[in-house]
PDB file of C-alpha atoms in Angstrom:
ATOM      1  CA  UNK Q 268     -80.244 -61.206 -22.415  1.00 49.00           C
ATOM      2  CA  UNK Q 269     -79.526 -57.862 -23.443  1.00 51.00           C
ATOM      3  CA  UNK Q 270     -77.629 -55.174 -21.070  1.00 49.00           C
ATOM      4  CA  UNK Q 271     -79.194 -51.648 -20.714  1.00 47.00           C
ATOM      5  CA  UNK Q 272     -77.814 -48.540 -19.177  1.00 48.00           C
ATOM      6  CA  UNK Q 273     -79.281 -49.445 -15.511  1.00 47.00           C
ATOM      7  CA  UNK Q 274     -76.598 -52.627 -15.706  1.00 42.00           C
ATOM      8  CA  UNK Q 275     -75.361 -52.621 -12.460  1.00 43.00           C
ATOM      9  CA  UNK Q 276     -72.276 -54.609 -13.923  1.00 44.00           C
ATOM     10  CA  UNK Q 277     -71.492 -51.912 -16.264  1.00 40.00           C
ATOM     11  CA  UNK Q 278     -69.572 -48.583 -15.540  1.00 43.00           C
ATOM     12  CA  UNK Q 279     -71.721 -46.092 -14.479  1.00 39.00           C
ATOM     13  CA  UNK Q 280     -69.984 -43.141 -14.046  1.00 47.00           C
ATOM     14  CA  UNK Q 281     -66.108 -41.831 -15.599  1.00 49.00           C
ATOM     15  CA  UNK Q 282     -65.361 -41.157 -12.353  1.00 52.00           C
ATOM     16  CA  UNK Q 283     -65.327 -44.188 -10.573  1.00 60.00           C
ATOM     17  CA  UNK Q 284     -62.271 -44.730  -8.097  1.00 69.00           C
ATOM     18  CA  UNK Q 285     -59.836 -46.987  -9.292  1.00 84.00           C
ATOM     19  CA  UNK Q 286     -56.180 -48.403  -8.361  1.00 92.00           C
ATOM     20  CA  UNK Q 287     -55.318 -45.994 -10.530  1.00 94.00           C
ATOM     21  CA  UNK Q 288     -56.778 -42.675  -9.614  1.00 94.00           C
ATOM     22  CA  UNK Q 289     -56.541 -43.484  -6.257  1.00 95.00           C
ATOM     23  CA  UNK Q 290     -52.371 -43.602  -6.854  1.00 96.00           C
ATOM     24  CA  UNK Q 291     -52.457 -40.340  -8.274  1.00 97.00           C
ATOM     25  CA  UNK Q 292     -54.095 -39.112  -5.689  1.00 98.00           C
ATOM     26  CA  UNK Q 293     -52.051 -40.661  -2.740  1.00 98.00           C
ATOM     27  CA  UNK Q 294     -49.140 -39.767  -4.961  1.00 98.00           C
ATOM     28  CA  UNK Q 295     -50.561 -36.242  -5.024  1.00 98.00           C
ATOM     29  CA  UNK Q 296     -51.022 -35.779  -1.617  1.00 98.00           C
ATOM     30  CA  UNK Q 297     -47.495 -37.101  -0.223  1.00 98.00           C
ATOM     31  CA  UNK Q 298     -45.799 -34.353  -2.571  1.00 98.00           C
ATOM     32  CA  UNK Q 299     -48.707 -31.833  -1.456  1.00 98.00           C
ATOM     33  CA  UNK Q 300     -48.104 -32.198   1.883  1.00 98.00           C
ATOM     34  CA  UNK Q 301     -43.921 -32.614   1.569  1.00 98.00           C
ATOM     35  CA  UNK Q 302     -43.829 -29.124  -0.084  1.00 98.00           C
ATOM     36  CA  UNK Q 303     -46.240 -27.738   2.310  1.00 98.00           C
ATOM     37  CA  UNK Q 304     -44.430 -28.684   5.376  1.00 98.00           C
ATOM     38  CA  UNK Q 305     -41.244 -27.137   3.151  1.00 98.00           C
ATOM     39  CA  UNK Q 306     -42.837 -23.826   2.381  1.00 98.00           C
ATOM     40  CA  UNK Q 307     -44.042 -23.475   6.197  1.00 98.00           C
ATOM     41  CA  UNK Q 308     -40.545 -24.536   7.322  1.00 98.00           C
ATOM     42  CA  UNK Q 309     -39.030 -21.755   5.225  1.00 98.00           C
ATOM     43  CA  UNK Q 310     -41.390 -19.349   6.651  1.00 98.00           C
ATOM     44  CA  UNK Q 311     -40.980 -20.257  10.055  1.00 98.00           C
ATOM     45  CA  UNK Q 312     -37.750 -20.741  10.041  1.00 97.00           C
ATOM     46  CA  UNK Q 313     -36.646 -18.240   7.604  1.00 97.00           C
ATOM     47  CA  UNK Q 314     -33.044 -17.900   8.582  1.00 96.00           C
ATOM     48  CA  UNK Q 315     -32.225 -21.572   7.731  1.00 93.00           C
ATOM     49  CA  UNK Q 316     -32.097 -21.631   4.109  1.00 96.00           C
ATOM     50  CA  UNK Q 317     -31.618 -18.264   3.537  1.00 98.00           C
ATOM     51  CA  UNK Q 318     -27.883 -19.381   4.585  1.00 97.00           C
ATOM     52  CA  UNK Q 319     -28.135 -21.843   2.217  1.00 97.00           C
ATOM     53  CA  UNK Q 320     -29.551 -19.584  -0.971  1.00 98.00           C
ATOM     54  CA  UNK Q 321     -26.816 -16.828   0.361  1.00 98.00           C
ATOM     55  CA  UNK Q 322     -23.889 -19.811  -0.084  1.00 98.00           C
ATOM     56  CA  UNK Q 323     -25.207 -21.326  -3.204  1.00 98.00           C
ATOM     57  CA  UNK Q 324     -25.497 -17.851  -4.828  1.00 98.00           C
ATOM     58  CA  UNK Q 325     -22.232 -16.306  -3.857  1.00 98.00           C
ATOM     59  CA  UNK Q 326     -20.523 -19.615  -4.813  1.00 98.00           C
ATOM     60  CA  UNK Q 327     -18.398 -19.091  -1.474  1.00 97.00           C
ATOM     61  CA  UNK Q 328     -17.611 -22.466  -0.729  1.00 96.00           C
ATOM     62  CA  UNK Q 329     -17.554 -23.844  -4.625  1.00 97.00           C
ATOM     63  CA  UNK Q 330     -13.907 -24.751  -5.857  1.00 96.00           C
ATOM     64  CA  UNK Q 331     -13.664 -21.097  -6.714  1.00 93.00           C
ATOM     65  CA  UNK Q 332     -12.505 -20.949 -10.290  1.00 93.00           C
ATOM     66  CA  UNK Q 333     -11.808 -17.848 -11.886  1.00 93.00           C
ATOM     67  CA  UNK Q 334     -13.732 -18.754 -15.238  1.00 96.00           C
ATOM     68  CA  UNK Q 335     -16.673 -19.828 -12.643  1.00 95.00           C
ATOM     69  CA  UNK Q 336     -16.500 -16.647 -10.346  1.00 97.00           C
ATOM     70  CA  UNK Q 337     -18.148 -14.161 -12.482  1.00 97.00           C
ATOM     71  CA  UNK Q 338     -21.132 -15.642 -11.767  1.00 97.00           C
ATOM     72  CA  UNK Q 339     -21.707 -15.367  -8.188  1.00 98.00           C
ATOM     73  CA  UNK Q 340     -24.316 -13.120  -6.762  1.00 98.00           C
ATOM     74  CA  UNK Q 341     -23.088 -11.512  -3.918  1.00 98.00           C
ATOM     75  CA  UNK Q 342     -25.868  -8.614  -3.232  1.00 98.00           C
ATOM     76  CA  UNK Q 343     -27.850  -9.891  -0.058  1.00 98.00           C
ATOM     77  CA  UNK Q 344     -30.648  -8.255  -1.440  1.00 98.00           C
ATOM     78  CA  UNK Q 345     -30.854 -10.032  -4.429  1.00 98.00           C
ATOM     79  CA  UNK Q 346     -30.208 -13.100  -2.980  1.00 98.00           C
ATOM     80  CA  UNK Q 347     -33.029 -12.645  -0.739  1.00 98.00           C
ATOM     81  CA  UNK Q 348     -35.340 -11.599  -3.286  1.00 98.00           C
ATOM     82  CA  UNK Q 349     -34.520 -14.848  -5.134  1.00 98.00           C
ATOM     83  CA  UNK Q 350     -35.137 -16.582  -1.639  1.00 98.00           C
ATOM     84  CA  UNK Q 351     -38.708 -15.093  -1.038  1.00 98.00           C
ATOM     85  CA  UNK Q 352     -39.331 -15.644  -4.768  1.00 98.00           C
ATOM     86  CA  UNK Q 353     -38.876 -19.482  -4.186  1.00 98.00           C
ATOM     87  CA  UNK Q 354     -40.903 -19.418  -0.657  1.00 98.00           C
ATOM     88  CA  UNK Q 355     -43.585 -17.958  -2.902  1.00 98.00           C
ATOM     89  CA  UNK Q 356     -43.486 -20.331  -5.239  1.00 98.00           C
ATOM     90  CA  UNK Q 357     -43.414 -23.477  -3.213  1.00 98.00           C
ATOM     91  CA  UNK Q 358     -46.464 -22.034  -0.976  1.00 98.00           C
ATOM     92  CA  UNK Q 359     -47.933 -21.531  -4.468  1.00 98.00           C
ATOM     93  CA  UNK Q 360     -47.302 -25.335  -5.541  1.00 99.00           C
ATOM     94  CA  UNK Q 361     -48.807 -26.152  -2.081  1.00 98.00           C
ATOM     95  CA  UNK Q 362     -51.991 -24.909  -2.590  1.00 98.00           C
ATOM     96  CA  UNK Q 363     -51.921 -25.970  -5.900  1.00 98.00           C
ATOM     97  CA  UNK Q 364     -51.527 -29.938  -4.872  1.00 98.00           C
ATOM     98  CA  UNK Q 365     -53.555 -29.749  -1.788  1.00 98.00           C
ATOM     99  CA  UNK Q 366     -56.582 -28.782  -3.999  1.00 98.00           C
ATOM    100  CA  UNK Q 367     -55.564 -31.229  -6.452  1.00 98.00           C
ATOM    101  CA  UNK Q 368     -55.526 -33.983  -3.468  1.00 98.00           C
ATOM    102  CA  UNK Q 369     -58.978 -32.843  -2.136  1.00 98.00           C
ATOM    103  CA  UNK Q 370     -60.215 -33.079  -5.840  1.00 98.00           C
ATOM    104  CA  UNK Q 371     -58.690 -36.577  -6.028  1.00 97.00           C
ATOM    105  CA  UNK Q 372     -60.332 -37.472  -2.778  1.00 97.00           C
ATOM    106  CA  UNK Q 373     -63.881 -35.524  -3.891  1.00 97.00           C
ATOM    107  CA  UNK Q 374     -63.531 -38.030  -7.549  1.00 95.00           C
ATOM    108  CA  UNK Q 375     -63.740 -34.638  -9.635  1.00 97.00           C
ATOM    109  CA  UNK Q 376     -60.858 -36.399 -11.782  1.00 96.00           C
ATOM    110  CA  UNK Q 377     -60.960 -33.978 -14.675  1.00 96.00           C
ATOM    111  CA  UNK Q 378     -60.287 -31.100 -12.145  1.00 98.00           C
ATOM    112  CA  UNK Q 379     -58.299 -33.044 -10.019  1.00 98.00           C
ATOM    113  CA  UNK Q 380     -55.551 -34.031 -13.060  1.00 98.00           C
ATOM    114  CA  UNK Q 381     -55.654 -30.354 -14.073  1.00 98.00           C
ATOM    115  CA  UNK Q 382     -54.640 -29.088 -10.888  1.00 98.00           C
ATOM    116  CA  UNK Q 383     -52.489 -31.607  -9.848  1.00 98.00           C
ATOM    117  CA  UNK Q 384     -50.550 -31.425 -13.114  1.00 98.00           C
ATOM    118  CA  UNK Q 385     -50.253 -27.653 -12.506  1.00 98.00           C
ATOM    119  CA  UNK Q 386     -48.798 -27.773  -8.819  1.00 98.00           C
ATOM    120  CA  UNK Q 387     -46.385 -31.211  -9.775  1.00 98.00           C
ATOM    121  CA  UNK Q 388     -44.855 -28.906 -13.267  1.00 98.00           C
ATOM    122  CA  UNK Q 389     -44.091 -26.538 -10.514  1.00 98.00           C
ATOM    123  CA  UNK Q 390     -42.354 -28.507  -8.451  1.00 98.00           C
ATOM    124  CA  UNK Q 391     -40.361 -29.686 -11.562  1.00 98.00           C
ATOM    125  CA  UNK Q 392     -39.567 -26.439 -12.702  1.00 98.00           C
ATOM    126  CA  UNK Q 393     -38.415 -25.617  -8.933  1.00 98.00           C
ATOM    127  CA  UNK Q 394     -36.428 -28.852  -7.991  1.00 98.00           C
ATOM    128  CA  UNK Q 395     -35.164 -29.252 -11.925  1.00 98.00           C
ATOM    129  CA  UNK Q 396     -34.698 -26.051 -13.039  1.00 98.00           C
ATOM    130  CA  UNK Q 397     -33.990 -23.860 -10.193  1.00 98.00           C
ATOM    131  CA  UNK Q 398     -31.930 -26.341  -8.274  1.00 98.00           C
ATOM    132  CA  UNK Q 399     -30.480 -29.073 -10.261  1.00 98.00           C
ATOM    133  CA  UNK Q 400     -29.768 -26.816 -13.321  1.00 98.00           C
ATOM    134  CA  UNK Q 401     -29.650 -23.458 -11.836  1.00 98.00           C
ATOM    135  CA  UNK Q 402     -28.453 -23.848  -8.585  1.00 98.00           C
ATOM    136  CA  UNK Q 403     -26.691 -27.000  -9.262  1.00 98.00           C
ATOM    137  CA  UNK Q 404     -24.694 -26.135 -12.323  1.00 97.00           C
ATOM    138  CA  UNK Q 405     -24.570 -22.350 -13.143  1.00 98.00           C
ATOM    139  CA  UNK Q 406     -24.292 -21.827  -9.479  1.00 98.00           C
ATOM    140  CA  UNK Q 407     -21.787 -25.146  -9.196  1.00 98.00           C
ATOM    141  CA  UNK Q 408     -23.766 -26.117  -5.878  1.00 98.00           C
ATOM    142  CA  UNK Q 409     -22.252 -29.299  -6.644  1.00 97.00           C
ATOM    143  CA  UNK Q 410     -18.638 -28.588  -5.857  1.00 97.00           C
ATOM    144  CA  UNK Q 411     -19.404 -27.584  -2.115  1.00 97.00           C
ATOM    145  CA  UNK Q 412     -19.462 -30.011   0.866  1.00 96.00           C
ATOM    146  CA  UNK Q 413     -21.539 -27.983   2.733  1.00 96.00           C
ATOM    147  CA  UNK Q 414     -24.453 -26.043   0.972  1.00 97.00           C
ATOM    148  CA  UNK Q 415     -24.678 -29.019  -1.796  1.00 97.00           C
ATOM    149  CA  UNK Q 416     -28.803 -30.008  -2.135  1.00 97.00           C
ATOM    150  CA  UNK Q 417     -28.507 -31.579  -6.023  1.00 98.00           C
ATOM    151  CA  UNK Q 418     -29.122 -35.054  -4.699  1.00 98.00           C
ATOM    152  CA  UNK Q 419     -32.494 -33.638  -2.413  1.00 97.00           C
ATOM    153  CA  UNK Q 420     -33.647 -31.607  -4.962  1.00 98.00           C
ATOM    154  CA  UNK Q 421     -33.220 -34.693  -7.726  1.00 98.00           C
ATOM    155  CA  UNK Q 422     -35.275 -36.957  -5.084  1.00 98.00           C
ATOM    156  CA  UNK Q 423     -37.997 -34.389  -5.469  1.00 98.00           C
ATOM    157  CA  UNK Q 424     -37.669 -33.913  -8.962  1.00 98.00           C
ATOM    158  CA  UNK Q 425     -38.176 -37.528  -9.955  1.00 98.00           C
ATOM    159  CA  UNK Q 426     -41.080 -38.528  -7.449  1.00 98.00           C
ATOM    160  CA  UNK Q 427     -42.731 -35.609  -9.108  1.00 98.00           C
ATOM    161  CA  UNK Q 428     -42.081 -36.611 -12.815  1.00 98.00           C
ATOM    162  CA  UNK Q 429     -43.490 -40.402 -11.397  1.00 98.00           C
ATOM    163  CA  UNK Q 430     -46.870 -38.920  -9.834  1.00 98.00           C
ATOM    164  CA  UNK Q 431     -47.024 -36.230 -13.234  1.00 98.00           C
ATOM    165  CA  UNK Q 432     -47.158 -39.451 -14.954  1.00 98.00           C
ATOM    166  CA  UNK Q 433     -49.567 -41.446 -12.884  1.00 97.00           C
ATOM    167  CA  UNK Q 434     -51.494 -38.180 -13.090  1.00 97.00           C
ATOM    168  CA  UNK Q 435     -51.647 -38.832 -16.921  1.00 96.00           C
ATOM    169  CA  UNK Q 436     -51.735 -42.734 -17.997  1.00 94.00           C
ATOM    170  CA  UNK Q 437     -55.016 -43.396 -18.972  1.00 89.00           C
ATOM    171  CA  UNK Q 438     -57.745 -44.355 -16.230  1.00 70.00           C
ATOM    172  CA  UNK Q 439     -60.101 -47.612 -16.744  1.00 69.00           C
ATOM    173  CA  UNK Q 440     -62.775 -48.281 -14.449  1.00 58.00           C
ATOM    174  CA  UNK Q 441     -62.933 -51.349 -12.450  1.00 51.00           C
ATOM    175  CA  UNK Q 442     -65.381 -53.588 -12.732  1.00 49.00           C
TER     176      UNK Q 442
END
């Protein structure tokens, strides 16, 4: 017996749902809505972690080392503008991941890979630049008790190098 292209046992289509693309999507979704519900909890409740940018920024409750010190950014302006920059960015990496998810969800894989990829390097740049290396060691937000958020921002960092790379490993379709 020879197969054709009808063969209902064959794959018809590249973007069939399987175990796999339906992980990067979940995984896509969890960090879409996570940094949604972020973003709209920085808007809302601006004052929050605008202490907390302040603190890391002026390095006021760091060990205070004179060799460390010159760093510090003490103009409230700037330290705002840095603050709004990152609001904008995380609502940016929202929208970004939320299409991605309804892409995922819609089995427009191509698209949805592209666009999750894009919103998930955000969040890596945010959480791995900005606030491990950044905050976390120019800044030394790791010497204070109180406005310390390496080991959050590492938590967010490495769930979204796992779904980046679920995103990525190559898809085979279930039979």
């Amino acid at each position: 017996m020879t197969t054709t292209p009808t063969d209902i046992s064959a794959p018809t289509t590249p973007t069939s749902r399987t175990g796999l693309t339906l992980a990067a999507g979940v995984f896509t979704g969890v960090l879409a809505l996570y940094i949604a519900l972020v973003a709209l909890g920085n808007i809302t409740d601006f004052g929050t972690n605008q202490q907390y940018v302040r603190h890391v920024l002026a390095m006021d409750t760091t060990f205070k080392d004179d060799h460390l010190m010159w760093r510090a950014i003490t103009s409230t302006a700037l330290q705002d503008t840095a603050y709004v920059a990152i609001i904008a960015w995380e609502t940016a990496a929202a929208a970004l991941l939320v299409w991605g998810t309804w892409l995922w969800a819609r089995r427009d894989n191509v698209r949805a890979r592209r666009f999750s990829t894009y919103g998930l390097l955000m969040l890596i740049l945010l959480f791995g630049a900005g606030f491990i290396a950044i905050g976390g060691e120019w800044f030394a937000m790791w010497q204070s008790k109180t406005w310390n958020g390496v080991d959050a921002a590492t938590r967010v960092f490495l769930l979204s190098g796992v779904a980046l790379i679920i995103n990525h490993l190559p898809a085979r379709a279930e039979r």
